[in-house]
PDB file of C-alpha atoms in Angstrom:
ATOM      1  CA  UNK A 501     132.477  56.656 101.610  1.00 91.00           C
ATOM      2  CA  UNK A 502     130.458  59.518 100.080  1.00 95.00           C
ATOM      3  CA  UNK A 503     126.847  60.399  99.397  1.00 96.00           C
ATOM      4  CA  UNK A 504     124.869  62.698  97.151  1.00 96.00           C
ATOM      5  CA  UNK A 505     122.224  64.674  99.060  1.00 97.00           C
ATOM      6  CA  UNK A 506     119.521  67.100  97.965  1.00 96.00           C
ATOM      7  CA  UNK A 507     118.478  70.178  99.917  1.00 95.00           C
ATOM      8  CA  UNK A 508     117.208  73.584  98.835  1.00 93.00           C
ATOM      9  CA  UNK A 509     116.730  72.443  95.269  1.00 94.00           C
ATOM     10  CA  UNK A 510     120.474  71.692  94.869  1.00 97.00           C
ATOM     11  CA  UNK A 511     122.594  68.545  95.105  1.00 97.00           C
ATOM     12  CA  UNK A 512     125.817  68.152  97.092  1.00 97.00           C
ATOM     13  CA  UNK A 513     128.439  65.428  97.211  1.00 96.00           C
ATOM     14  CA  UNK A 514     129.363  64.952 100.853  1.00 97.00           C
ATOM     15  CA  UNK A 515     131.580  62.723 103.017  1.00 96.00           C
ATOM     16  CA  UNK A 516     132.114  62.395 106.809  1.00 96.00           C
ATOM     17  CA  UNK A 517     133.470  65.589 108.367  1.00 96.00           C
ATOM     18  CA  UNK A 518     132.638  67.847 105.382  1.00 96.00           C
ATOM     19  CA  UNK A 519     131.227  71.337 105.944  1.00 98.00           C
ATOM     20  CA  UNK A 520     128.739  72.659 103.378  1.00 97.00           C
ATOM     21  CA  UNK A 521     126.787  75.872 102.985  1.00 97.00           C
ATOM     22  CA  UNK A 522     123.171  75.348 102.006  1.00 97.00           C
ATOM     23  CA  UNK A 523     120.002  77.418 101.814  1.00 97.00           C
ATOM     24  CA  UNK A 524     118.416  78.099 105.174  1.00 97.00           C
ATOM     25  CA  UNK A 525     117.258  75.126 107.236  1.00 96.00           C
ATOM     26  CA  UNK A 526     115.193  75.876 110.361  1.00 96.00           C
ATOM     27  CA  UNK A 527     116.959  75.083 113.592  1.00 95.00           C
ATOM     28  CA  UNK A 528     119.476  76.364 116.128  1.00 96.00           C
ATOM     29  CA  UNK A 529     123.189  75.702 116.141  1.00 96.00           C
ATOM     30  CA  UNK A 530     123.995  72.244 117.460  1.00 96.00           C
ATOM     31  CA  UNK A 531     120.765  70.615 116.262  1.00 97.00           C
ATOM     32  CA  UNK A 532     121.085  67.426 114.189  1.00 97.00           C
ATOM     33  CA  UNK A 533     119.196  67.217 110.907  1.00 97.00           C
ATOM     34  CA  UNK A 534     118.653  64.407 108.420  1.00 96.00           C
ATOM     35  CA  UNK A 535     119.219  65.089 104.705  1.00 96.00           C
ATOM     36  CA  UNK A 536     117.418  63.538 101.674  1.00 94.00           C
ATOM     37  CA  UNK A 537     119.923  61.040 100.281  1.00 95.00           C
ATOM     38  CA  UNK A 538     119.918  60.254  96.555  1.00 95.00           C
ATOM     39  CA  UNK A 539     122.755  57.754  96.466  1.00 95.00           C
ATOM     40  CA  UNK A 540     125.680  56.410  98.456  1.00 95.00           C
ATOM     41  CA  UNK A 541     129.043  55.347  97.029  1.00 94.00           C
ATOM     42  CA  UNK A 542     131.870  53.377  98.434  1.00 89.00           C
ATOM     43  CA  UNK A 543     134.826  52.679  96.122  1.00 86.00           C
ATOM     44  CA  UNK A 544     133.419  51.812  92.716  1.00 88.00           C
ATOM     45  CA  UNK A 545     129.934  50.698  93.919  1.00 91.00           C
ATOM     46  CA  UNK A 546     126.909  53.012  93.991  1.00 92.00           C
ATOM     47  CA  UNK A 547     123.639  52.308  95.781  1.00 93.00           C
ATOM     48  CA  UNK A 548     120.429  54.326  96.022  1.00 93.00           C
ATOM     49  CA  UNK A 549     119.020  55.387  99.386  1.00 87.00           C
ATOM     50  CA  UNK A 550     121.042  55.560 102.541  1.00 90.00           C
ATOM     51  CA  UNK A 551     121.067  57.947 105.443  1.00 94.00           C
ATOM     52  CA  UNK A 552     123.028  61.176 106.009  1.00 96.00           C
ATOM     53  CA  UNK A 553     122.932  63.160 109.220  1.00 97.00           C
ATOM     54  CA  UNK A 554     124.387  66.621 109.733  1.00 97.00           C
ATOM     55  CA  UNK A 555     124.791  69.104 112.550  1.00 98.00           C
ATOM     56  CA  UNK A 556     123.887  72.776 112.148  1.00 98.00           C
ATOM     57  CA  UNK A 557     127.080  74.813 112.834  1.00 98.00           C
ATOM     58  CA  UNK A 558     125.695  78.324 112.182  1.00 97.00           C
ATOM     59  CA  UNK A 559     122.910  80.402 110.636  1.00 97.00           C
ATOM     60  CA  UNK A 560     124.465  83.085 108.463  1.00 97.00           C
ATOM     61  CA  UNK A 561     123.864  85.364 105.436  1.00 98.00           C
ATOM     62  CA  UNK A 562     125.546  85.304 102.051  1.00 97.00           C
ATOM     63  CA  UNK A 563     127.248  88.176 100.281  1.00 98.00           C
ATOM     64  CA  UNK A 564     125.136  91.120  99.201  1.00 98.00           C
ATOM     65  CA  UNK A 565     123.925  91.038  95.599  1.00 98.00           C
ATOM     66  CA  UNK A 566     123.069  94.412  94.051  1.00 98.00           C
ATOM     67  CA  UNK A 567     120.099  94.646  91.667  1.00 98.00           C
ATOM     68  CA  UNK A 568     120.254  97.754  89.479  1.00 98.00           C
ATOM     69  CA  UNK A 569     117.518  98.610  86.952  1.00 98.00           C
ATOM     70  CA  UNK A 570     117.782 101.459  84.523  1.00 98.00           C
ATOM     71  CA  UNK A 571     115.853 102.666  81.458  1.00 98.00           C
ATOM     72  CA  UNK A 572     117.775 104.954  79.182  1.00 97.00           C
ATOM     73  CA  UNK A 573     116.475 108.504  78.713  1.00 97.00           C
ATOM     74  CA  UNK A 574     113.504 108.012  81.066  1.00 98.00           C
ATOM     75  CA  UNK A 575     115.084 109.143  84.378  1.00 97.00           C
ATOM     76  CA  UNK A 576     114.362 105.652  85.749  1.00 98.00           C
ATOM     77  CA  UNK A 577     116.883 104.123  88.139  1.00 98.00           C
ATOM     78  CA  UNK A 578     116.232 101.550  90.903  1.00 98.00           C
ATOM     79  CA  UNK A 579     118.836 100.093  93.167  1.00 98.00           C
ATOM     80  CA  UNK A 580     118.106  97.179  95.504  1.00 98.00           C
ATOM     81  CA  UNK A 581     120.145  94.675  97.467  1.00 98.00           C
ATOM     82  CA  UNK A 582     119.630  91.140  98.701  1.00 98.00           C
ATOM     83  CA  UNK A 583     121.446  88.855 101.154  1.00 98.00           C
ATOM     84  CA  UNK A 584     120.411  85.172 101.096  1.00 97.00           C
ATOM     85  CA  UNK A 585     119.921  83.363 104.398  1.00 98.00           C
ATOM     86  CA  UNK A 586     122.299  80.361 104.593  1.00 98.00           C
ATOM     87  CA  UNK A 587     122.999  77.482 106.972  1.00 98.00           C
ATOM     88  CA  UNK A 588     126.419  75.951 107.560  1.00 98.00           C
ATOM     89  CA  UNK A 589     126.221  72.163 108.042  1.00 98.00           C
ATOM     90  CA  UNK A 590     128.823  69.678 109.242  1.00 98.00           C
ATOM     91  CA  UNK A 591     128.254  66.106 108.054  1.00 97.00           C
ATOM     92  CA  UNK A 592     128.391  63.743 110.996  1.00 97.00           C
ATOM     93  CA  UNK A 593     127.566  60.405 109.441  1.00 96.00           C
ATOM     94  CA  UNK A 594     127.102  58.820 106.023  1.00 95.00           C
ATOM     95  CA  UNK A 595     125.472  55.373 106.023  1.00 87.00           C
TER      96      UNK A 595
END
C-alpha cells in the first residue's frame, strides 16, 4: 500500500517504513505529524483521500549552495551561501 502526500509545495510517494527528507516542519524529534494525502493506492486501485502519519526523526540542514554574482569589467563580485532547513520523517502508517 502506498500514498502520495504533499508537503512544502512538493509531492512524495510513500509507503509504511519509508524515510523522506522534506522542507522544515515545526516540531521536535519523536513528535507525530499528519501529512496532507492526495491519493492512496493498493495494487491497481487508486482512491482519493486517506490518512498518512509520520514521525519526525531529526531536524537537519541540507548541503550548502553557493550563490556567486559577477559583472564583467565592473569590479563587482558577490559571494553568498545558503543551507536549507530540512526535516527527516519516518512514515508510520498509511491508511
